């Protein structure tokens, strides 16, 4: 969907699309982060996550990974001139692993399943009056604490089962696209500061089940892992953050290291892998299969990202993002959240 990014990114993403398709057929994808601010896809991660007891909501960052270090050595050498800028850009992130949930509960952090809903408030419905589906629900008392997020309550994300999964992509053009993506007509973001009231049964959502990126009847619980990550390759603010575009940094490295026989394609691939920000997560930096819908000057930050895996498919191996203005987040005002997704 949409036009591809400029420069060497087209070649990078074409290769990644093939790799993603192969991974989905063979073993599925796991959206688990790496060490520090490096984010690497690992096909065996879901099995390790499922082996953990449900009570282990927060995982601890790994102390080291020699293999990841070796793989990233080339990228670190290339990006050495902008390493300080990358470090200054680091943000907290809670990586999300999704595991099978056999006994659904309306208060859990999860994807799909039954939403918590208290009496006296209108349930989210689409333009046709159909009840929306619970995409994700987060118990904010459970993830790793962040000063800019509410410290308690339930944060919910609802979508409808239309052609664009509730996103207002038809109107998302030009300079007003983020405002268009914030029109909560086909989706809704709901925050319950206090979810202690007795929950009532939400109305059944019947239409659209076959046009969703996931099966709402098969909820999966969220397991969180705290970390930090720097700005990613496909972020609209990357050039501003680094003071240079990535292509120029790579070209400078190649010119200064004539004895390094690594091909230009491999240099670009090393940097692309190192600055990849895929995966499901709270906070941190977003990634895209096409391009960032924000302008470089846009203040909106990533609120939630949900990536395709063996149980969730955004179009053709796509990725979904929810963005929020930091001032709105500080006020716990989720009425202007922008919802975007794209795919190969």
PDB file of N, CA, C and O in Angstrom, residues 264-341:
ATOM      1  N   UNK A 264      28.149  -2.686  -1.584  1.00  0.00           N
ATOM      2  CA  UNK A 264      27.258  -1.603  -1.173  1.00  0.00           C
ATOM      3  C   UNK A 264      25.924  -2.159  -0.666  1.00  0.00           C
ATOM      4  O   UNK A 264      25.361  -1.661   0.315  1.00  0.00           O
ATOM      5  N   UNK A 265      25.438  -3.198  -1.333  1.00  0.00           N
ATOM      6  CA  UNK A 265      24.168  -3.799  -0.914  1.00  0.00           C
ATOM      7  C   UNK A 265      24.277  -4.370   0.497  1.00  0.00           C
ATOM      8  O   UNK A 265      23.365  -4.191   1.320  1.00  0.00           O
ATOM      9  N   UNK A 266      25.386  -5.038   0.791  1.00  0.00           N
ATOM     10  CA  UNK A 266      25.558  -5.620   2.122  1.00  0.00           C
ATOM     11  C   UNK A 266      25.730  -4.541   3.184  1.00  0.00           C
ATOM     12  O   UNK A 266      25.284  -4.714   4.335  1.00  0.00           O
ATOM     13  N   UNK A 267      26.365  -3.439   2.838  1.00  0.00           N
ATOM     14  CA  UNK A 267      26.497  -2.319   3.781  1.00  0.00           C
ATOM     15  C   UNK A 267      25.118  -1.770   4.121  1.00  0.00           C
ATOM     16  O   UNK A 267      24.810  -1.520   5.297  1.00  0.00           O
ATOM     17  N   UNK A 268      24.300  -1.574   3.100  1.00  0.00           N
ATOM     18  CA  UNK A 268      22.951  -1.063   3.335  1.00  0.00           C
ATOM     19  C   UNK A 268      22.114  -2.065   4.131  1.00  0.00           C
ATOM     20  O   UNK A 268      21.343  -1.674   5.023  1.00  0.00           O
ATOM     21  N   UNK A 269      22.265  -3.348   3.823  1.00  0.00           N
ATOM     22  CA  UNK A 269      21.501  -4.371   4.553  1.00  0.00           C
ATOM     23  C   UNK A 269      21.889  -4.408   6.033  1.00  0.00           C
ATOM     24  O   UNK A 269      21.029  -4.589   6.906  1.00  0.00           O
ATOM     25  N   UNK A 270      23.190  -4.255   6.312  1.00  0.00           N
ATOM     26  CA  UNK A 270      23.657  -4.277   7.699  1.00  0.00           C
ATOM     27  C   UNK A 270      23.031  -3.128   8.489  1.00  0.00           C
ATOM     28  O   UNK A 270      22.563  -3.314   9.625  1.00  0.00           O
ATOM     29  N   UNK A 271      23.007  -1.942   7.894  1.00  0.00           N
ATOM     30  CA  UNK A 271      22.415  -0.784   8.568  1.00  0.00           C
ATOM     31  C   UNK A 271      20.903  -0.952   8.697  1.00  0.00           C
ATOM     32  O   UNK A 271      20.313  -0.626   9.737  1.00  0.00           O
ATOM     33  N   UNK A 272      20.271  -1.473   7.650  1.00  0.00           N
ATOM     34  CA  UNK A 272      18.819  -1.678   7.688  1.00  0.00           C
ATOM     35  C   UNK A 272      18.424  -2.636   8.803  1.00  0.00           C
ATOM     36  O   UNK A 272      17.459  -2.397   9.540  1.00  0.00           O
ATOM     37  N   UNK A 273      19.169  -3.736   8.945  1.00  0.00           N
ATOM     38  CA  UNK A 273      18.869  -4.707  10.008  1.00  0.00           C
ATOM     39  C   UNK A 273      19.078  -4.080  11.387  1.00  0.00           C
ATOM     40  O   UNK A 273      18.300  -4.319  12.318  1.00  0.00           O
ATOM     41  N   UNK A 274      20.135  -3.293  11.518  1.00  0.00           N
ATOM     42  CA  UNK A 274      20.476  -2.685  12.810  1.00  0.00           C
ATOM     43  C   UNK A 274      19.442  -1.648  13.233  1.00  0.00           C
ATOM     44  O   UNK A 274      19.136  -1.509  14.425  1.00  0.00           O
ATOM     45  N   UNK A 275      18.904  -0.914  12.262  1.00  0.00           N
ATOM     46  CA  UNK A 275      17.952   0.153  12.559  1.00  0.00           C
ATOM     47  C   UNK A 275      16.511  -0.265  12.313  1.00  0.00           C
ATOM     48  O   UNK A 275      15.617   0.579  12.257  1.00  0.00           O
ATOM     49  N   UNK A 276      16.266  -1.549  12.181  1.00  0.00           N
ATOM     50  CA  UNK A 276      14.905  -2.041  12.039  1.00  0.00           C
ATOM     51  C   UNK A 276      14.182  -1.922  13.375  1.00  0.00           C
ATOM     52  O   UNK A 276      14.721  -2.258  14.419  1.00  0.00           O
ATOM     53  N   UNK A 277      12.938  -1.451  13.338  1.00  0.00           N
ATOM     54  CA  UNK A 277      12.160  -1.260  14.572  1.00  0.00           C
ATOM     55  C   UNK A 277      10.811  -1.965  14.477  1.00  0.00           C
ATOM     56  O   UNK A 277       9.789  -1.438  14.888  1.00  0.00           O
ATOM     57  N   UNK A 278      10.827  -3.153  13.899  1.00  0.00           N
ATOM     58  CA  UNK A 278       9.605  -3.937  13.774  1.00  0.00           C
ATOM     59  C   UNK A 278       9.249  -4.574  15.112  1.00  0.00           C
ATOM     60  O   UNK A 278       9.945  -4.421  16.102  1.00  0.00           O
ATOM     61  N   UNK A 279       8.155  -5.321  15.122  1.00  0.00           N
ATOM     62  CA  UNK A 279       7.733  -6.004  16.335  1.00  0.00           C
ATOM     63  C   UNK A 279       6.570  -5.299  17.010  1.00  0.00           C
ATOM     64  O   UNK A 279       6.259  -4.152  16.726  1.00  0.00           O
ATOM     65  N   UNK A 280       5.918  -6.002  17.896  1.00  0.00           N
ATOM     66  CA  UNK A 280       4.823  -5.431  18.678  1.00  0.00           C
ATOM     67  C   UNK A 280       5.392  -4.829  19.951  1.00  0.00           C
ATOM     68  O   UNK A 280       6.246  -5.429  20.606  1.00  0.00           O
ATOM     69  N   UNK A 281       4.900  -3.633  20.324  1.00  0.00           N
ATOM     70  CA  UNK A 281       5.501  -2.938  21.461  1.00  0.00           C
ATOM     71  C   UNK A 281       4.652  -1.756  21.894  1.00  0.00           C
ATOM     72  O   UNK A 281       3.815  -1.240  21.150  1.00  0.00           O
ATOM     73  N   UNK A 282       4.907  -1.347  23.133  1.00  0.00           N
ATOM     74  CA  UNK A 282       4.374  -0.100  23.685  1.00  0.00           C
ATOM     75  C   UNK A 282       5.508   0.918  23.677  1.00  0.00           C
ATOM     76  O   UNK A 282       6.578   0.666  24.230  1.00  0.00           O
ATOM     77  N   UNK A 283       5.270   2.081  23.065  1.00  0.00           N
ATOM     78  CA  UNK A 283       6.305   3.100  23.032  1.00  0.00           C
ATOM     79  C   UNK A 283       7.442   2.733  22.099  1.00  0.00           C
ATOM     80  O   UNK A 283       7.324   1.852  21.256  1.00  0.00           O
ATOM     81  N   UNK A 284       8.569   3.416  22.267  1.00  0.00           N
ATOM     82  CA  UNK A 284       9.693   3.209  21.372  1.00  0.00           C
ATOM     83  C   UNK A 284       9.473   3.920  20.052  1.00  0.00           C
ATOM     84  O   UNK A 284       8.792   4.945  19.975  1.00  0.00           O
ATOM     85  N   UNK A 285      10.040   3.353  18.992  1.00  0.00           N
ATOM     86  CA  UNK A 285       9.953   3.944  17.663  1.00  0.00           C
ATOM     87  C   UNK A 285       9.227   3.007  16.708  1.00  0.00           C
ATOM     88  O   UNK A 285       9.367   1.783  16.791  1.00  0.00           O
ATOM     89  N   UNK A 286       8.472   3.574  15.762  1.00  0.00           N
ATOM     90  CA  UNK A 286       7.692   2.759  14.839  1.00  0.00           C
ATOM     91  C   UNK A 286       8.515   2.266  13.662  1.00  0.00           C
ATOM     92  O   UNK A 286       9.611   2.761  13.389  1.00  0.00           O
ATOM     93  N   UNK A 287       7.959   1.303  12.961  1.00  0.00           N
ATOM     94  CA  UNK A 287       8.507   0.869  11.681  1.00  0.00           C
ATOM     95  C   UNK A 287       7.343   0.722  10.710  1.00  0.00           C
ATOM     96  O   UNK A 287       6.173   0.699  11.105  1.00  0.00           O
ATOM     97  N   UNK A 288       7.689   0.606   9.429  1.00  0.00           N
ATOM     98  CA  UNK A 288       6.677   0.598   8.370  1.00  0.00           C
ATOM     99  C   UNK A 288       7.152  -0.289   7.234  1.00  0.00           C
ATOM    100  O   UNK A 288       8.353  -0.458   7.020  1.00  0.00           O
ATOM    101  N   UNK A 289       6.217  -0.862   6.488  1.00  0.00           N
ATOM    102  CA  UNK A 289       6.590  -1.583   5.283  1.00  0.00           C
ATOM    103  C   UNK A 289       6.698  -0.623   4.100  1.00  0.00           C
ATOM    104  O   UNK A 289       7.386  -0.930   3.122  1.00  0.00           O
ATOM    105  N   UNK A 290       6.040   0.523   4.189  1.00  0.00           N
ATOM    106  CA  UNK A 290       6.098   1.529   3.130  1.00  0.00           C
ATOM    107  C   UNK A 290       6.845   2.758   3.630  1.00  0.00           C
ATOM    108  O   UNK A 290       8.041   2.852   3.480  1.00  0.00           O
ATOM    109  N   UNK A 291       6.143   3.671   4.285  1.00  0.00           N
ATOM    110  CA  UNK A 291       6.804   4.867   4.790  1.00  0.00           C
ATOM    111  C   UNK A 291       6.012   5.474   5.940  1.00  0.00           C
ATOM    112  O   UNK A 291       4.827   5.198   6.124  1.00  0.00           O
ATOM    113  N   UNK A 292       6.692   6.306   6.691  1.00  0.00           N
ATOM    114  CA  UNK A 292       6.110   6.988   7.844  1.00  0.00           C
ATOM    115  C   UNK A 292       5.052   7.981   7.358  1.00  0.00           C
ATOM    116  O   UNK A 292       5.329   8.814   6.499  1.00  0.00           O
ATOM    117  N   UNK A 293       3.822   7.915   7.891  1.00  0.00           N
ATOM    118  CA  UNK A 293       2.802   8.879   7.485  1.00  0.00           C
ATOM    119  C   UNK A 293       3.029  10.271   8.072  1.00  0.00           C
ATOM    120  O   UNK A 293       2.394  11.236   7.645  1.00  0.00           O
ATOM    121  N   UNK A 294       3.922  10.396   9.033  1.00  0.00           N
ATOM    122  CA  UNK A 294       4.190  11.686   9.668  1.00  0.00           C
ATOM    123  C   UNK A 294       5.219  12.488   8.885  1.00  0.00           C
ATOM    124  O   UNK A 294       6.069  11.935   8.181  1.00  0.00           O
ATOM    125  N   UNK A 295       5.165  13.799   9.039  1.00  0.00           N
ATOM    126  CA  UNK A 295       6.231  14.665   8.557  1.00  0.00           C
ATOM    127  C   UNK A 295       7.350  14.664   9.598  1.00  0.00           C
ATOM    128  O   UNK A 295       7.145  14.293  10.766  1.00  0.00           O
ATOM    129  N   UNK A 296       8.534  15.102   9.187  1.00  0.00           N
ATOM    130  CA  UNK A 296       9.677  15.111  10.103  1.00  0.00           C
ATOM    131  C   UNK A 296       9.426  15.997  11.319  1.00  0.00           C
ATOM    132  O   UNK A 296       9.962  15.755  12.403  1.00  0.00           O
ATOM    133  N   UNK A 297       8.590  17.016  11.152  1.00  0.00           N
ATOM    134  CA  UNK A 297       8.314  17.955  12.249  1.00  0.00           C
ATOM    135  C   UNK A 297       7.169  17.519  13.152  1.00  0.00           C
ATOM    136  O   UNK A 297       6.871  18.183  14.144  1.00  0.00           O
ATOM    137  N   UNK A 298       6.539  16.407  12.834  1.00  0.00           N
ATOM    138  CA  UNK A 298       5.376  15.943  13.602  1.00  0.00           C
ATOM    139  C   UNK A 298       5.808  15.524  15.006  1.00  0.00           C
ATOM    140  O   UNK A 298       6.769  14.780  15.174  1.00  0.00           O
ATOM    141  N   UNK A 299       5.078  15.975  16.022  1.00  0.00           N
ATOM    142  CA  UNK A 299       5.415  15.682  17.411  1.00  0.00           C
ATOM    143  C   UNK A 299       4.874  14.334  17.874  1.00  0.00           C
ATOM    144  O   UNK A 299       5.264  13.850  18.937  1.00  0.00           O
ATOM    145  N   UNK A 300       3.993  13.728  17.121  1.00  0.00           N
ATOM    146  CA  UNK A 300       3.361  12.489  17.572  1.00  0.00           C
ATOM    147  C   UNK A 300       4.394  11.381  17.767  1.00  0.00           C
ATOM    148  O   UNK A 300       5.308  11.232  16.969  1.00  0.00           O
ATOM    149  N   UNK A 301       4.202  10.615  18.822  1.00  0.00           N
ATOM    150  CA  UNK A 301       5.097   9.494  19.138  1.00  0.00           C
ATOM    151  C   UNK A 301       4.296   8.204  19.074  1.00  0.00           C
ATOM    152  O   UNK A 301       3.067   8.202  19.090  1.00  0.00           O
ATOM    153  N   UNK A 302       5.017   7.102  19.011  1.00  0.00           N
ATOM    154  CA  UNK A 302       4.366   5.798  18.953  1.00  0.00           C
ATOM    155  C   UNK A 302       3.733   5.459  20.298  1.00  0.00           C
ATOM    156  O   UNK A 302       4.401   5.490  21.331  1.00  0.00           O
ATOM    157  N   UNK A 303       2.462   5.122  20.262  1.00  0.00           N
ATOM    158  CA  UNK A 303       1.746   4.668  21.454  1.00  0.00           C
ATOM    159  C   UNK A 303       1.736   3.138  21.511  1.00  0.00           C
ATOM    160  O   UNK A 303       2.113   2.538  22.515  1.00  0.00           O
ATOM    161  N   UNK A 304       1.332   2.510  20.414  1.00  0.00           N
ATOM    162  CA  UNK A 304       1.269   1.044  20.325  1.00  0.00           C
ATOM    163  C   UNK A 304       1.577   0.624  18.903  1.00  0.00           C
ATOM    164  O   UNK A 304       1.115   1.258  17.950  1.00  0.00           O
ATOM    165  N   UNK A 305       2.353  -0.436  18.766  1.00  0.00           N
ATOM    166  CA  UNK A 305       2.612  -1.036  17.454  1.00  0.00           C
ATOM    167  C   UNK A 305       2.299  -2.525  17.520  1.00  0.00           C
ATOM    168  O   UNK A 305       2.701  -3.207  18.466  1.00  0.00           O
ATOM    169  N   UNK A 306       1.567  -3.019  16.527  1.00  0.00           N
ATOM    170  CA  UNK A 306       1.254  -4.440  16.419  1.00  0.00           C
ATOM    171  C   UNK A 306       1.722  -4.921  15.053  1.00  0.00           C
ATOM    172  O   UNK A 306       1.307  -4.406  14.018  1.00  0.00           O
ATOM    173  N   UNK A 307       2.583  -5.929  15.060  1.00  0.00           N
ATOM    174  CA  UNK A 307       3.211  -6.437  13.849  1.00  0.00           C
ATOM    175  C   UNK A 307       2.553  -7.754  13.425  1.00  0.00           C
ATOM    176  O   UNK A 307       1.963  -8.464  14.242  1.00  0.00           O
ATOM    177  N   UNK A 308       2.659  -8.068  12.150  1.00  0.00           N
ATOM    178  CA  UNK A 308       2.157  -9.349  11.654  1.00  0.00           C
ATOM    179  C   UNK A 308       2.977 -10.502  12.225  1.00  0.00           C
ATOM    180  O   UNK A 308       4.189 -10.389  12.422  1.00  0.00           O
ATOM    181  N   UNK A 309       2.297 -11.599  12.505  1.00  0.00           N
ATOM    182  CA  UNK A 309       2.967 -12.835  12.915  1.00  0.00           C
ATOM    183  C   UNK A 309       2.102 -13.996  12.447  1.00  0.00           C
ATOM    184  O   UNK A 309       1.251 -13.824  11.571  1.00  0.00           O
ATOM    185  N   UNK A 310       2.297 -15.179  13.017  1.00  0.00           N
ATOM    186  CA  UNK A 310       1.568 -16.340  12.535  1.00  0.00           C
ATOM    187  C   UNK A 310       0.079 -16.300  12.862  1.00  0.00           C
ATOM    188  O   UNK A 310      -0.712 -17.033  12.263  1.00  0.00           O
ATOM    189  N   UNK A 311      -0.333 -15.438  13.789  1.00  0.00           N
ATOM    190  CA  UNK A 311      -1.741 -15.351  14.186  1.00  0.00           C
ATOM    191  C   UNK A 311      -2.374 -14.010  13.824  1.00  0.00           C
ATOM    192  O   UNK A 311      -3.587 -13.853  13.965  1.00  0.00           O
ATOM    193  N   UNK A 312      -1.587 -13.051  13.375  1.00  0.00           N
ATOM    194  CA  UNK A 312      -2.095 -11.720  13.040  1.00  0.00           C
ATOM    195  C   UNK A 312      -1.477 -11.286  11.717  1.00  0.00           C
ATOM    196  O   UNK A 312      -0.259 -11.317  11.557  1.00  0.00           O
ATOM    197  N   UNK A 313      -2.308 -10.867  10.760  1.00  0.00           N
ATOM    198  CA  UNK A 313      -1.806 -10.519   9.449  1.00  0.00           C
ATOM    199  C   UNK A 313      -2.452  -9.221   8.966  1.00  0.00           C
ATOM    200  O   UNK A 313      -3.638  -9.161   8.649  1.00  0.00           O
ATOM    201  N   UNK A 314      -1.650  -8.162   8.926  1.00  0.00           N
ATOM    202  CA  UNK A 314      -2.110  -6.854   8.450  1.00  0.00           C
ATOM    203  C   UNK A 314      -1.897  -6.793   6.942  1.00  0.00           C
ATOM    204  O   UNK A 314      -0.802  -6.479   6.474  1.00  0.00           O
ATOM    205  N   UNK A 315      -2.936  -7.142   6.168  1.00  0.00           N
ATOM    206  CA  UNK A 315      -2.800  -7.173   4.722  1.00  0.00           C
ATOM    207  C   UNK A 315      -1.754  -8.206   4.334  1.00  0.00           C
ATOM    208  O   UNK A 315      -1.823  -9.367   4.716  1.00  0.00           O
ATOM    209  N   UNK A 316      -0.747  -7.776   3.563  1.00  0.00           N
ATOM    210  CA  UNK A 316       0.349  -8.643   3.153  1.00  0.00           C
ATOM    211  C   UNK A 316       1.548  -8.379   4.057  1.00  0.00           C
ATOM    212  O   UNK A 316       2.392  -7.542   3.763  1.00  0.00           O
ATOM    213  N   UNK A 317       1.592  -9.071   5.185  1.00  0.00           N
ATOM    214  CA  UNK A 317       2.708  -8.976   6.138  1.00  0.00           C
ATOM    215  C   UNK A 317       2.963  -7.536   6.568  1.00  0.00           C
ATOM    216  O   UNK A 317       4.102  -7.069   6.587  1.00  0.00           O
ATOM    217  N   UNK A 318       1.894  -6.827   6.910  1.00  0.00           N
ATOM    218  CA  UNK A 318       2.008  -5.423   7.267  1.00  0.00           C
ATOM    219  C   UNK A 318       2.246  -5.177   8.739  1.00  0.00           C
ATOM    220  O   UNK A 318       2.518  -6.101   9.514  1.00  0.00           O
ATOM    221  N   UNK A 319       2.107  -3.913   9.109  1.00  0.00           N
ATOM    222  CA  UNK A 319       2.369  -3.495  10.484  1.00  0.00           C
ATOM    223  C   UNK A 319       1.450  -2.325  10.810  1.00  0.00           C
ATOM    224  O   UNK A 319       1.183  -1.477   9.952  1.00  0.00           O
ATOM    225  N   UNK A 320       0.920  -2.297  12.017  1.00  0.00           N
ATOM    226  CA  UNK A 320      -0.034  -1.261  12.428  1.00  0.00           C
ATOM    227  C   UNK A 320       0.564  -0.399  13.538  1.00  0.00           C
ATOM    228  O   UNK A 320       1.258  -0.912  14.421  1.00  0.00           O
ATOM    229  N   UNK A 321       0.266   0.905  13.477  1.00  0.00           N
ATOM    230  CA  UNK A 321       0.787   1.850  14.461  1.00  0.00           C
ATOM    231  C   UNK A 321      -0.319   2.767  14.969  1.00  0.00           C
ATOM    232  O   UNK A 321      -1.195   3.173  14.211  1.00  0.00           O
ATOM    233  N   UNK A 322      -0.240   3.098  16.250  1.00  0.00           N
ATOM    234  CA  UNK A 322      -1.105   4.112  16.850  1.00  0.00           C
ATOM    235  C   UNK A 322      -0.187   5.219  17.392  1.00  0.00           C
ATOM    236  O   UNK A 322       0.741   4.932  18.159  1.00  0.00           O
ATOM    237  N   UNK A 323      -0.456   6.467  16.997  1.00  0.00           N
ATOM    238  CA  UNK A 323       0.383   7.602  17.376  1.00  0.00           C
ATOM    239  C   UNK A 323      -0.398   8.572  18.259  1.00  0.00           C
ATOM    240  O   UNK A 323      -1.620   8.722  18.117  1.00  0.00           O
ATOM    241  N   UNK A 324       0.341   9.259  19.148  1.00  0.00           N
ATOM    242  CA  UNK A 324      -0.295  10.211  20.046  1.00  0.00           C
ATOM    243  C   UNK A 324       0.627  11.396  20.284  1.00  0.00           C
ATOM    244  O   UNK A 324       1.855  11.244  20.293  1.00  0.00           O
ATOM    245  N   UNK A 325       0.043  12.573  20.463  1.00  0.00           N
ATOM    246  CA  UNK A 325       0.814  13.758  20.827  1.00  0.00           C
ATOM    247  C   UNK A 325       1.264  13.607  22.282  1.00  0.00           C
ATOM    248  O   UNK A 325       0.463  13.205  23.134  1.00  0.00           O
ATOM    249  N   UNK A 326       2.529  13.897  22.589  1.00  0.00           N
ATOM    250  CA  UNK A 326       3.006  13.733  23.978  1.00  0.00           C
ATOM    251  C   UNK A 326       2.184  14.509  25.003  1.00  0.00           C
ATOM    252  O   UNK A 326       2.014  14.046  26.137  1.00  0.00           O
ATOM    253  N   UNK A 327       1.663  15.677  24.616  1.00  0.00           N
ATOM    254  CA  UNK A 327       0.834  16.442  25.551  1.00  0.00           C
ATOM    255  C   UNK A 327      -0.477  15.715  25.839  1.00  0.00           C
ATOM    256  O   UNK A 327      -0.960  15.724  26.981  1.00  0.00           O
ATOM    257  N   UNK A 328      -1.064  15.105  24.821  1.00  0.00           N
ATOM    258  CA  UNK A 328      -2.286  14.325  25.030  1.00  0.00           C
ATOM    259  C   UNK A 328      -2.006  13.116  25.918  1.00  0.00           C
ATOM    260  O   UNK A 328      -2.810  12.777  26.795  1.00  0.00           O
ATOM    261  N   UNK A 329      -0.861  12.483  25.705  1.00  0.00           N
ATOM    262  CA  UNK A 329      -0.499  11.325  26.530  1.00  0.00           C
ATOM    263  C   UNK A 329      -0.333  11.732  27.989  1.00  0.00           C
ATOM    264  O   UNK A 329      -0.783  11.021  28.896  1.00  0.00           O
ATOM    265  N   UNK A 330       0.277  12.882  28.224  1.00  0.00           N
ATOM    266  CA  UNK A 330       0.469  13.364  29.593  1.00  0.00           C
ATOM    267  C   UNK A 330      -0.863  13.631  30.280  1.00  0.00           C
ATOM    268  O   UNK A 330      -0.976  13.481  31.503  1.00  0.00           O
ATOM    269  N   UNK A 331      -1.876  14.026  29.499  1.00  0.00           N
ATOM    270  CA  UNK A 331      -3.212  14.296  30.063  1.00  0.00           C
ATOM    271  C   UNK A 331      -4.093  13.051  30.056  1.00  0.00           C
ATOM    272  O   UNK A 331      -5.255  13.114  30.464  1.00  0.00           O
ATOM    273  N   UNK A 332      -3.577  11.943  29.556  1.00  0.00           N
ATOM    274  CA  UNK A 332      -4.362  10.710  29.390  1.00  0.00           C
ATOM    275  C   UNK A 332      -5.580  10.978  28.512  1.00  0.00           C
ATOM    276  O   UNK A 332      -6.677  10.464  28.749  1.00  0.00           O
ATOM    277  N   UNK A 333      -5.367  11.791  27.465  1.00  0.00           N
ATOM    278  CA  UNK A 333      -6.409  12.103  26.493  1.00  0.00           C
ATOM    279  C   UNK A 333      -6.112  11.310  25.218  1.00  0.00           C
ATOM    280  O   UNK A 333      -5.164  11.621  24.486  1.00  0.00           O
ATOM    281  N   UNK A 334      -6.926  10.301  24.939  1.00  0.00           N
ATOM    282  CA  UNK A 334      -6.680   9.419  23.798  1.00  0.00           C
ATOM    283  C   UNK A 334      -7.692   9.650  22.679  1.00  0.00           C
ATOM    284  O   UNK A 334      -7.861   8.805  21.808  1.00  0.00           O
ATOM    285  N   UNK A 335      -8.321  10.819  22.686  1.00  0.00           N
ATOM    286  CA  UNK A 335      -9.355  11.117  21.696  1.00  0.00           C
ATOM    287  C   UNK A 335      -8.781  11.519  20.345  1.00  0.00           C
ATOM    288  O   UNK A 335      -9.507  11.545  19.350  1.00  0.00           O
ATOM    289  N   UNK A 336      -7.480  11.836  20.275  1.00  0.00           N
ATOM    290  CA  UNK A 336      -6.882  12.282  19.011  1.00  0.00           C
ATOM    291  C   UNK A 336      -5.785  11.333  18.529  1.00  0.00           C
ATOM    292  O   UNK A 336      -4.924  11.713  17.738  1.00  0.00           O
ATOM    293  N   UNK A 337      -5.826  10.106  18.978  1.00  0.00           N
ATOM    294  CA  UNK A 337      -4.843   9.112  18.543  1.00  0.00           C
ATOM    295  C   UNK A 337      -5.019   8.843  17.045  1.00  0.00           C
ATOM    296  O   UNK A 337      -6.141   8.699  16.552  1.00  0.00           O
ATOM    297  N   UNK A 338      -3.906   8.787  16.302  1.00  0.00           N
ATOM    298  CA  UNK A 338      -3.926   8.468  14.878  1.00  0.00           C
ATOM    299  C   UNK A 338      -3.599   6.987  14.685  1.00  0.00           C
ATOM    300  O   UNK A 338      -2.671   6.463  15.298  1.00  0.00           O
ATOM    301  N   UNK A 339      -4.368   6.351  13.812  1.00  0.00           N
ATOM    302  CA  UNK A 339      -4.235   4.911  13.561  1.00  0.00           C
ATOM    303  C   UNK A 339      -3.863   4.692  12.094  1.00  0.00           C
ATOM    304  O   UNK A 339      -4.554   5.156  11.189  1.00  0.00           O
ATOM    305  N   UNK A 340      -2.756   3.994  11.886  1.00  0.00           N
ATOM    306  CA  UNK A 340      -2.240   3.779  10.527  1.00  0.00           C
ATOM    307  C   UNK A 340      -1.716   2.351  10.403  1.00  0.00           C
ATOM    308  O   UNK A 340      -1.205   1.780  11.364  1.00  0.00           O
ATOM    309  N   UNK A 341      -1.862   1.771   9.237  1.00  0.00           N
ATOM    310  CA  UNK A 341      -1.185   0.515   8.950  1.00  0.00           C
ATOM    311  C   UNK A 341      -0.862   0.466   7.464  1.00  0.00           C
ATOM    312  O   UNK A 341      -1.525   1.097   6.643  1.00  0.00           O
TER     313      UNK A 341
END
